[in-house]
mmCIF file of C-alpha atoms in Angstrom:
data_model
loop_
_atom_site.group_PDB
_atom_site.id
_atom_site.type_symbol
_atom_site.label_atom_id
_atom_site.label_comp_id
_atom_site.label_asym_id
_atom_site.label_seq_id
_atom_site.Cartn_x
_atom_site.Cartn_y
_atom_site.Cartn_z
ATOM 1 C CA UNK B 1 67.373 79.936 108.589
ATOM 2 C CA UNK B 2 68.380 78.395 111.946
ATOM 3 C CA UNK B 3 65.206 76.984 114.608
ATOM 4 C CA UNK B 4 66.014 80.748 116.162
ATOM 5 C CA UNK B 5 64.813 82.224 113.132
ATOM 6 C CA UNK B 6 68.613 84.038 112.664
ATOM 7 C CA UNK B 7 69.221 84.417 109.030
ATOM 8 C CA UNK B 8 72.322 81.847 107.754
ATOM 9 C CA UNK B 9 74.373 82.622 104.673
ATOM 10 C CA UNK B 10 75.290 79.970 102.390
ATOM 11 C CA UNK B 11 78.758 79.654 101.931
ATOM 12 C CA UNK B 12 80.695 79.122 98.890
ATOM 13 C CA UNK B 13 80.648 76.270 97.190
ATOM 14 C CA UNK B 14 83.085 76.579 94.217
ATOM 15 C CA UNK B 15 86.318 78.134 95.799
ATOM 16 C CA UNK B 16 89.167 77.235 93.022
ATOM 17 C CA UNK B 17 91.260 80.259 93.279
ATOM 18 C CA UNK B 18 92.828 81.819 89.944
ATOM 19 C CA UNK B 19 96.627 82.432 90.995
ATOM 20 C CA UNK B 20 99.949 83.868 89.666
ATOM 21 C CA UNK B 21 100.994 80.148 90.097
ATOM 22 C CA UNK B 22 97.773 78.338 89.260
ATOM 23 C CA UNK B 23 98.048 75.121 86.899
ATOM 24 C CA UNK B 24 97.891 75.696 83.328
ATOM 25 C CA UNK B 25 95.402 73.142 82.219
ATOM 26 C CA UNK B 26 91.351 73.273 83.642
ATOM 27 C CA UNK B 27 92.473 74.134 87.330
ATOM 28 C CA UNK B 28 91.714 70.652 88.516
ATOM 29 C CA UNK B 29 93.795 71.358 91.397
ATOM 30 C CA UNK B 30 91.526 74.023 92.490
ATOM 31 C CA UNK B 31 94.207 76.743 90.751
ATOM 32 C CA UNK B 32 93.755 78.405 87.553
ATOM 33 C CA UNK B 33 96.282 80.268 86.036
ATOM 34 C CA UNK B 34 96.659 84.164 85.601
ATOM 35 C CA UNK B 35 95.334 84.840 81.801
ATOM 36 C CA UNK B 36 94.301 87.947 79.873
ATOM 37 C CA UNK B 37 91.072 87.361 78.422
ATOM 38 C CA UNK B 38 90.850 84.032 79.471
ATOM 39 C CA UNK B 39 87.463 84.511 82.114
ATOM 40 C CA UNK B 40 84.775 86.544 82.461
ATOM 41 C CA UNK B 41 82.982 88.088 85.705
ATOM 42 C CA UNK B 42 79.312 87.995 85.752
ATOM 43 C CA UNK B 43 77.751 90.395 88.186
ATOM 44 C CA UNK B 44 74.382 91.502 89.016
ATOM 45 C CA UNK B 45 75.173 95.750 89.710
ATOM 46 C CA UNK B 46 72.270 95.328 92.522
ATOM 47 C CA UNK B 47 74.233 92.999 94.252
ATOM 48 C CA UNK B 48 76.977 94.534 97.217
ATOM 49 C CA UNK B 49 79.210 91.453 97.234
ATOM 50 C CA UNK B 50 79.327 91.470 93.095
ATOM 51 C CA UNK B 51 79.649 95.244 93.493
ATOM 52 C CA UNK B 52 83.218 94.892 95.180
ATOM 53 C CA UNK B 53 84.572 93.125 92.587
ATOM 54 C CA UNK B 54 82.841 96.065 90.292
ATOM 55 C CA UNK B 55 85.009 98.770 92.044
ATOM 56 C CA UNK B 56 88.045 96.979 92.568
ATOM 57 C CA UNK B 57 88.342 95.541 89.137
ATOM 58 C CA UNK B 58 88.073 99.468 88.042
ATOM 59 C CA UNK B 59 90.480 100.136 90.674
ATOM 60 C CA UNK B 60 93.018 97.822 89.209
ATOM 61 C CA UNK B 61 92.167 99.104 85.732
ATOM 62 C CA UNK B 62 91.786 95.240 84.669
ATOM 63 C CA UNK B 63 88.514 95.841 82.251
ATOM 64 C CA UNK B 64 90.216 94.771 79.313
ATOM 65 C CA UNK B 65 91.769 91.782 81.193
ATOM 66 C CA UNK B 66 88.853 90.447 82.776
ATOM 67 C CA UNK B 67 85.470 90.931 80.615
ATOM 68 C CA UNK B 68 81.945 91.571 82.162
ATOM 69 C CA UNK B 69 79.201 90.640 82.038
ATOM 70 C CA UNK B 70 76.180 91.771 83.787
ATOM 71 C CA UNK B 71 72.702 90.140 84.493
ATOM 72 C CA UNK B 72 69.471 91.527 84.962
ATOM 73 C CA UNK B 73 68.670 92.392 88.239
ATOM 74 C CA UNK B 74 65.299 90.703 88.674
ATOM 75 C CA UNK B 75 65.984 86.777 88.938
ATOM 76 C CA UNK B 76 63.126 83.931 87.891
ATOM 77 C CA UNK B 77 63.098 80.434 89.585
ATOM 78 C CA UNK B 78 66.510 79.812 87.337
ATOM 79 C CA UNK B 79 68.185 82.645 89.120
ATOM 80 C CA UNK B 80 70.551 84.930 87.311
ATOM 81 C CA UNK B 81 69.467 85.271 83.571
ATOM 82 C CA UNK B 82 71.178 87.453 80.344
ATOM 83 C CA UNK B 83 67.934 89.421 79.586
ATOM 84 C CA UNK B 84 69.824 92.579 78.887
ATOM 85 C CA UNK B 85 71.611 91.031 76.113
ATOM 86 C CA UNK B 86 70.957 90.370 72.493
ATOM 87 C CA UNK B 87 68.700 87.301 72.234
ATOM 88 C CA UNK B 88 68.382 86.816 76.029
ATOM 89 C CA UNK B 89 71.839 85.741 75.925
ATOM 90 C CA UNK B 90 75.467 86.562 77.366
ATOM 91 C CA UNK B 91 77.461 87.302 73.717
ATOM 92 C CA UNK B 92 80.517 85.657 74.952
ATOM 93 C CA UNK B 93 79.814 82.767 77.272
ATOM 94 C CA UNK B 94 76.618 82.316 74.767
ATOM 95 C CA UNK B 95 73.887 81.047 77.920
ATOM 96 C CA UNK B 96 71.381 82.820 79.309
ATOM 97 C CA UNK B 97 71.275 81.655 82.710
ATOM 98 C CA UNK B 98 74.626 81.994 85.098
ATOM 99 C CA UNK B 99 73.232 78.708 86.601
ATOM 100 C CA UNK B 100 74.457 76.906 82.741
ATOM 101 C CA UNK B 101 77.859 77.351 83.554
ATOM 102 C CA UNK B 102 77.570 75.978 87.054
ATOM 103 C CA UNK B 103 76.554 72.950 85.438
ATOM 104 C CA UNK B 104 79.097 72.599 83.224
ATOM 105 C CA UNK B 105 81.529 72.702 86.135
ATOM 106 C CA UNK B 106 78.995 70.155 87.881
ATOM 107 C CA UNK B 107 76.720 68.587 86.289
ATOM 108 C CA UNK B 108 73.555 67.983 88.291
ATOM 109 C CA UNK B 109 74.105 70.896 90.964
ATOM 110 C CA UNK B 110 71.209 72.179 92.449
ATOM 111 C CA UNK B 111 72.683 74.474 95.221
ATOM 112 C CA UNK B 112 72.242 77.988 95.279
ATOM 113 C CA UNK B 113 73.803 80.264 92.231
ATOM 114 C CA UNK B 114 75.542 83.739 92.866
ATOM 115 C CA UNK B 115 77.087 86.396 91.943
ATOM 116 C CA UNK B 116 79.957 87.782 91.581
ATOM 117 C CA UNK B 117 80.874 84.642 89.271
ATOM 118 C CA UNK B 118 84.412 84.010 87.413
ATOM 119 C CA UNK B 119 83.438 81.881 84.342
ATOM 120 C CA UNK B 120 86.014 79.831 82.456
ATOM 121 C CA UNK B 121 85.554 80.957 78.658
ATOM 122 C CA UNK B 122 86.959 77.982 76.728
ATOM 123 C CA UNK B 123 85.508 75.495 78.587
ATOM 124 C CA UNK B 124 82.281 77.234 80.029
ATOM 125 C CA UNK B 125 83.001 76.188 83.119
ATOM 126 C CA UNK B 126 81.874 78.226 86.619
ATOM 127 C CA UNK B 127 85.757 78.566 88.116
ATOM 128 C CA UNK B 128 84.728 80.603 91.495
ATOM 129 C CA UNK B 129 81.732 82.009 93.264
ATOM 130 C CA UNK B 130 84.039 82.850 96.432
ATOM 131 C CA UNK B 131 83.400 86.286 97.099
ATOM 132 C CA UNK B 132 85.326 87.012 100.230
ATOM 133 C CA UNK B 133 88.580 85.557 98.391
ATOM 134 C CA UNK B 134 87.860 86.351 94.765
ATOM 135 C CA UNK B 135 88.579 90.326 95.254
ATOM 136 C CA UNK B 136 91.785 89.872 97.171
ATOM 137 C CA UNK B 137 93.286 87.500 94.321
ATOM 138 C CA UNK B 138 92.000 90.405 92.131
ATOM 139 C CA UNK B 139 94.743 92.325 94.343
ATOM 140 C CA UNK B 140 97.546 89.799 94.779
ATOM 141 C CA UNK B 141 97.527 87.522 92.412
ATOM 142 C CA UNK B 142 96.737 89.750 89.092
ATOM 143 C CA UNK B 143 99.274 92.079 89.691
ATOM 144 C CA UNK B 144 101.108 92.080 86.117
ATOM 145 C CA UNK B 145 97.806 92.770 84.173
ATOM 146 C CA UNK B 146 97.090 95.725 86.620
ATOM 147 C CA UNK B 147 97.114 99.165 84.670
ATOM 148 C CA UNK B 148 99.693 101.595 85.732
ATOM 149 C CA UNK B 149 99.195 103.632 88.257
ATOM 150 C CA UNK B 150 97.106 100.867 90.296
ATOM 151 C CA UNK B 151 96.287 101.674 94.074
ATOM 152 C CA UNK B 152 97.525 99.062 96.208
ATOM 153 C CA UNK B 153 94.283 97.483 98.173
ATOM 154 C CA UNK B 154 95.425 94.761 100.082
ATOM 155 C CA UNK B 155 99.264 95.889 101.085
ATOM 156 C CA UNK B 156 100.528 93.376 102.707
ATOM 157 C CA UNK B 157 102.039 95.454 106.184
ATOM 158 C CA UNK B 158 98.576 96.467 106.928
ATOM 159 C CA UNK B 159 96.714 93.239 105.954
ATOM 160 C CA UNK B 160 95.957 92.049 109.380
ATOM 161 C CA UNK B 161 94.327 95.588 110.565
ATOM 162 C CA UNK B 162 92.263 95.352 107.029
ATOM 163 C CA UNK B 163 91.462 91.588 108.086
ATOM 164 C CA UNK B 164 90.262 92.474 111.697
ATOM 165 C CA UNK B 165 87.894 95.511 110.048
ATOM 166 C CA UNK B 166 86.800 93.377 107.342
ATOM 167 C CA UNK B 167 85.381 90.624 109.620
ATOM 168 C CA UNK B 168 83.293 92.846 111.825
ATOM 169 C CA UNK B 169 82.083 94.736 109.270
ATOM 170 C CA UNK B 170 81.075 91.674 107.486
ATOM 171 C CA UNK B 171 79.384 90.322 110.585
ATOM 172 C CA UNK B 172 77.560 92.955 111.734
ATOM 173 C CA UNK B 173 76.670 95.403 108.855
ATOM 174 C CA UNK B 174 77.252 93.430 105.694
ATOM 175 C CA UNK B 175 75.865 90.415 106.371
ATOM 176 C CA UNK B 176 73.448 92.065 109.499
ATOM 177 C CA UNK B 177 71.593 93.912 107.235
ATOM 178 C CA UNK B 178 70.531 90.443 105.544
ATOM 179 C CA UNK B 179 70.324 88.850 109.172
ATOM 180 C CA UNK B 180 67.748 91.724 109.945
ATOM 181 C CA UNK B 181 65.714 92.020 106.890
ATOM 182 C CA UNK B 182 65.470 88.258 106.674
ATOM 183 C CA UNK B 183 65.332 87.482 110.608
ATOM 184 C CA UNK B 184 62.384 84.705 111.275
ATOM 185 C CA UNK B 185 61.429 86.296 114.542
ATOM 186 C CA UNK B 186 61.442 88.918 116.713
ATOM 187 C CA UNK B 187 64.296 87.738 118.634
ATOM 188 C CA UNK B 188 66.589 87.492 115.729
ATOM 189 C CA UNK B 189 65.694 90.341 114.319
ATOM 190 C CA UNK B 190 66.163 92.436 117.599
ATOM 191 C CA UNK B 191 70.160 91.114 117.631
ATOM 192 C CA UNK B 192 70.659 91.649 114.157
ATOM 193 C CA UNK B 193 69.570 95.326 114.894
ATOM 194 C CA UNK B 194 71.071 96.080 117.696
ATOM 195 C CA UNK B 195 74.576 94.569 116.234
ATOM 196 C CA UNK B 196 74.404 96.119 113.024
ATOM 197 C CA UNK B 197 74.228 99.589 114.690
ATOM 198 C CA UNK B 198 76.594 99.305 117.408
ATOM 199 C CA UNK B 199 79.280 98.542 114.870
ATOM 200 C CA UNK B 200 78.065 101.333 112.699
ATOM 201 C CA UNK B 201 78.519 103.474 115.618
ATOM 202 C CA UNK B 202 82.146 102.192 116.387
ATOM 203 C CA UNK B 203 83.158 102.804 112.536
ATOM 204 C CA UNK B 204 81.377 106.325 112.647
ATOM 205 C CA UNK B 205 83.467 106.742 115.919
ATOM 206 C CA UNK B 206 86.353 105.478 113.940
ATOM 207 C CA UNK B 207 86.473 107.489 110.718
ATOM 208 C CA UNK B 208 85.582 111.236 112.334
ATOM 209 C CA UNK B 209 89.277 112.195 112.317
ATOM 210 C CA UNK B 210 90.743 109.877 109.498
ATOM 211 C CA UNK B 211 89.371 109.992 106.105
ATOM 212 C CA UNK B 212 89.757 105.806 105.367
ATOM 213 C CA UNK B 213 89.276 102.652 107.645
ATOM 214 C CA UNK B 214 92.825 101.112 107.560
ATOM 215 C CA UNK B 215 96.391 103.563 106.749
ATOM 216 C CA UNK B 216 95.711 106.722 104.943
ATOM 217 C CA UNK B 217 94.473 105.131 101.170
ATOM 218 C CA UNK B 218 91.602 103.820 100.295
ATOM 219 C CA UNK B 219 92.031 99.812 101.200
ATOM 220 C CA UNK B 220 89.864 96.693 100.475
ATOM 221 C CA UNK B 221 88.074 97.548 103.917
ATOM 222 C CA UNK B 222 86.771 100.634 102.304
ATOM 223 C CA UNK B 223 85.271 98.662 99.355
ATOM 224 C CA UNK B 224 83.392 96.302 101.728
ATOM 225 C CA UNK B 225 81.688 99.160 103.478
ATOM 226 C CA UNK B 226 81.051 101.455 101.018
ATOM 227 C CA UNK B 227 78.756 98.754 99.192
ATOM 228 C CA UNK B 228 76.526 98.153 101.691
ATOM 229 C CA UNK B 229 76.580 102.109 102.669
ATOM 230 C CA UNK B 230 75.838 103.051 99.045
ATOM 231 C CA UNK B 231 72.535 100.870 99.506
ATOM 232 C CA UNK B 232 71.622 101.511 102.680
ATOM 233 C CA UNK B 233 69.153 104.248 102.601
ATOM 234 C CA UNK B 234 67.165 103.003 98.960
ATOM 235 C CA UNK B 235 66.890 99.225 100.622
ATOM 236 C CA UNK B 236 67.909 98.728 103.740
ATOM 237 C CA UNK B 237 66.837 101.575 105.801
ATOM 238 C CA UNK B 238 63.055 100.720 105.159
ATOM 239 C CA UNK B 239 62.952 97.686 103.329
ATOM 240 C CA UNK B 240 64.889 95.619 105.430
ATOM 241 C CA UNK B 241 64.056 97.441 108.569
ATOM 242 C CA UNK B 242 67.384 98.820 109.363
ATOM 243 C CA UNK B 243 65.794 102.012 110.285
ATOM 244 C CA UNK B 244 66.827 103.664 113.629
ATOM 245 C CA UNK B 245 67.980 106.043 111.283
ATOM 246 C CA UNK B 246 68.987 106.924 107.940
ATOM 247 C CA UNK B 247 72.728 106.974 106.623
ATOM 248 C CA UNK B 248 72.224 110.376 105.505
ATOM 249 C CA UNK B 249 71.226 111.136 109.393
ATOM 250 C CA UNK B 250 75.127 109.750 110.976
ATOM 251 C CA UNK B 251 76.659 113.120 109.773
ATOM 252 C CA UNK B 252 80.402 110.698 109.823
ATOM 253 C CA UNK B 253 79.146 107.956 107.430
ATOM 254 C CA UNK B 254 77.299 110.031 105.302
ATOM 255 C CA UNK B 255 80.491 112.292 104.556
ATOM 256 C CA UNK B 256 82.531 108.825 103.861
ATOM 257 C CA UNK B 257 79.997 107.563 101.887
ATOM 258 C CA UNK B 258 79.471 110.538 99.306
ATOM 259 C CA UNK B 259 83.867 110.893 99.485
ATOM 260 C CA UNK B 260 84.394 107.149 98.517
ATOM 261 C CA UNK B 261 81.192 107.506 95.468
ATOM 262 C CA UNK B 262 82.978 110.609 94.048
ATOM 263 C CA UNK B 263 86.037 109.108 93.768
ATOM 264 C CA UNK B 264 86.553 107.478 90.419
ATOM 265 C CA UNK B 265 86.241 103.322 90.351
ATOM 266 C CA UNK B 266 82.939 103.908 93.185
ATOM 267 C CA UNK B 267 80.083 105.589 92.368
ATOM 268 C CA UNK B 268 80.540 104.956 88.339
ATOM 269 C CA UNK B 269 80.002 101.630 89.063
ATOM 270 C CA UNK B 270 76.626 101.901 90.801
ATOM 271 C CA UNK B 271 73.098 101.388 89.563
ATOM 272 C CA UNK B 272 70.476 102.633 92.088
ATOM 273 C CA UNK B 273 67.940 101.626 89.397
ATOM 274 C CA UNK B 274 68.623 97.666 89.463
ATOM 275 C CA UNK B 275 69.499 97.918 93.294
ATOM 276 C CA UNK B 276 66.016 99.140 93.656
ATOM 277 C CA UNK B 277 64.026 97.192 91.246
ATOM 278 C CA UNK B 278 66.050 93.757 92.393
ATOM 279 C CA UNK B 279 65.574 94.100 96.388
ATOM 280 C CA UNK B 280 61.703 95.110 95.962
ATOM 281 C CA UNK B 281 61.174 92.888 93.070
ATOM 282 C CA UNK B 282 62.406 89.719 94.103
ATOM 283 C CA UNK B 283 61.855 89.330 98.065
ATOM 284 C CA UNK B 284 58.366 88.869 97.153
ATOM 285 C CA UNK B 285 58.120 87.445 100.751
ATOM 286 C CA UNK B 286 58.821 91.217 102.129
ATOM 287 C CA UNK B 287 57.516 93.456 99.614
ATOM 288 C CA UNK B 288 54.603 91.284 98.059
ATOM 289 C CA UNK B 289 53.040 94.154 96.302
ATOM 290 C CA UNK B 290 56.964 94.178 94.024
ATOM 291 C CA UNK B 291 56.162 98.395 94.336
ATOM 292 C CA UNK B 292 59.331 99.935 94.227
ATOM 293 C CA UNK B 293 59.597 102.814 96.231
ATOM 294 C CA UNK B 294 60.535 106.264 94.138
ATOM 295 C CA UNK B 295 62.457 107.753 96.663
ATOM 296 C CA UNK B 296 65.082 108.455 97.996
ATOM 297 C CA UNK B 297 66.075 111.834 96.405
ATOM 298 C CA UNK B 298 69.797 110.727 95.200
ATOM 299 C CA UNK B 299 71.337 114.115 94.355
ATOM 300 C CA UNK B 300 72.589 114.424 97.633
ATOM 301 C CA UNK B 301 75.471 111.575 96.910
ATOM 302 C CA UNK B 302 77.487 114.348 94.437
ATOM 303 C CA UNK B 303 77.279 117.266 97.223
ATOM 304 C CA UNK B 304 80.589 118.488 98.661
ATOM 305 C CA UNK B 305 82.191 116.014 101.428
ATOM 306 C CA UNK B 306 85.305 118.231 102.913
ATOM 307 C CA UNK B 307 86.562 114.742 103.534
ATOM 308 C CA UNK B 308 89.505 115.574 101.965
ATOM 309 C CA UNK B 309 90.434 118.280 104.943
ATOM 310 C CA UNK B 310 91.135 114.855 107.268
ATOM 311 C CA UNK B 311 93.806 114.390 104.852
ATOM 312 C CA UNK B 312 95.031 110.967 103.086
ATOM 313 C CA UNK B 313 95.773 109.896 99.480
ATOM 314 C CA UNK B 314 92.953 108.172 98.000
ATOM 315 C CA UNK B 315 95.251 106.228 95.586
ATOM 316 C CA UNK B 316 98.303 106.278 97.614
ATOM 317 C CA UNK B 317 101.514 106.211 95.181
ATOM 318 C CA UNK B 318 99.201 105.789 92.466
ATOM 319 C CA UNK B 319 96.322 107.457 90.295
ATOM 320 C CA UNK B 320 92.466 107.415 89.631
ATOM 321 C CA UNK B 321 91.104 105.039 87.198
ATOM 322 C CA UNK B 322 90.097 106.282 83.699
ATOM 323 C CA UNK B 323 87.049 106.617 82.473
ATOM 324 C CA UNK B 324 85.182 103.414 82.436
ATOM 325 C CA UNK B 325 84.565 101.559 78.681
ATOM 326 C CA UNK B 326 82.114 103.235 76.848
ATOM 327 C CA UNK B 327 79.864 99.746 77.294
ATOM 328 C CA UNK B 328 79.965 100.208 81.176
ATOM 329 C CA UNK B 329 78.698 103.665 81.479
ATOM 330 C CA UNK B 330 76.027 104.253 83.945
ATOM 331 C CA UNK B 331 73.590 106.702 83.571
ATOM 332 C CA UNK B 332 74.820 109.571 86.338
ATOM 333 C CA UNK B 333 72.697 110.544 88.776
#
């Protein structure tokens, strides 16, 4: 929190990147080879920067490649913790806090511990909590364990127009949500607001007469919003105070929003249930009662879109995801 009361995200602290060309030892160099089977993601599903690396690793069809795990959505004062598993504990790393495998990359840490996590198996080790990178190396540097068929997310002829969308939406509506809900004062709070919704306005302006944010497929951009869209009416709208008006009110956004969830590699990957119970349940300082509200009604998210009459190929060249593992199934709405 800055003396202005403007909310101020951490950055990363562990930023080794797992590469293509990456060393083949502990990645002491900061790059860790390519490898089948070799890490493990731990996510929280209530989290939107875990959830991109939820949709584009079922994008990319690397579930067998790249093993899951996924933490309970209500943290204690040890942070993220492996209640839903046998014995409290994750059956492959074998802790039961995330924050035991940040220590074993360094010991005596006591900085902040988040998710979306890549987790060395062998050695225990955390290898990267770099969200803004860790997706796009999901795109570029995985390629040969992607499943046929993969959509291309991060094509390299449009990757400055995805860059330019991706920062502003990060600024202003990823990350301005947070800067609202978690402004110290009035002041702060007011910018956030008002910065948040002018962008929303420019991408609603943008996206009334073509179906995607960058080219004609669904691109990394597209992940980015559609996680904090997806949560935007069960948390943000009221409990972070993002409320001059609903999602389901911007008659653009909402269309988007319900196209991108239907698609296959979105909306199976969402869990309004730990959304909800995490952002009520934890920012005690907000919601001190921990009630979590009942509403919103959610059957509206598999009603018809007519997105599809703007035209564009969701998957470009390629094809739609299968089914997700029988172990990853979310209960549908």
């Amino acid at each position: 929190m800055s003396e202005s009361g403007e909310f101020q995200r951490s950055s990363s602290h562990f930023t080794d990147r797992i590469t293509a060309g990456g060393a083949g030892g502990g990645g002491r160099d900061g790059q860790w080879p390519v490898e089948a089977g070799r890490y493990r993601l731990v996510v929280s599903r209530a989290c939107p920067w875990a959830s991109r690396a939820l949709v584009v690793r079922r994008l990319l069809g690397l579930e067998e490649a790249l093993s899951l795990a996924v933490t309970d959505p209500i943290q204690d004062e040890r942070s993220w913790r492996f209640t839903l598993d046998p014995d409290d504990r994750d059956p492959v790393l074998g802790i039961r806090f995330l924050g035991e495998a940040y220590q074993a990359r360094e010991p005596g840490y006591d900085g902040g511990i988040s998710v979306p996590a890549i987790v060395d198996v062998p050695s225990g080790e955390l290898v990267t909590n770099d969200y803004q990178r860790l997706t796009l190396d999901l795109s570029t540097e995985w390629g040969p364990l992607h499943r046929d068929g993969a959509p291309e997310l991060y094509p390299e002829a449009l990757r400055d127009e995805i860059d330019e969308r991706m920062e502003g939406i990060y600024q202003d509506v990823n990350n301005g949500v947070y800067r609202a809900g978690f402004a110290g004062g009035q002041e702060a709070y007011d910018a956030a607001y008002a910065r948040l919704f002018a962008r929303l306005d420019q991408v609603s302006e943008h996206l009334a007469e073509r179906r995607y944010l960058v080219g004609d497929t669904i691109t990394e951009a597209d992940v980015r919003l559609f996680t904090t869209l997806v949560r935007f009416d069960a948390v943000y709208h009221g409990h972070f105070k993002c409320n001059r008006n609903k999602l389901t009110e911007d008659r653009v956004l909402w269309a988007y929003a319900r196209d991108l969830f239907q698609t296959p590699g979105f909306g199976d990957t969402v869990d309004f249930d730990h959304i909800k119970r995490h952002y009520y349940q934890v920012h005690q300082d907000i919601n001190p009662t921990r009630i979590v509200p009942r509403g919103p009604d959610l059957r509206g998210w598999r009603t018809a879109h007519h997105r599809q009459e703007l035209g564009g190929r969701p998957f470009g060249d390629g094809t739609p995801p299968p089914p997700p593992p029988t172990a990853e199934v979310i209960q549908p709405l």
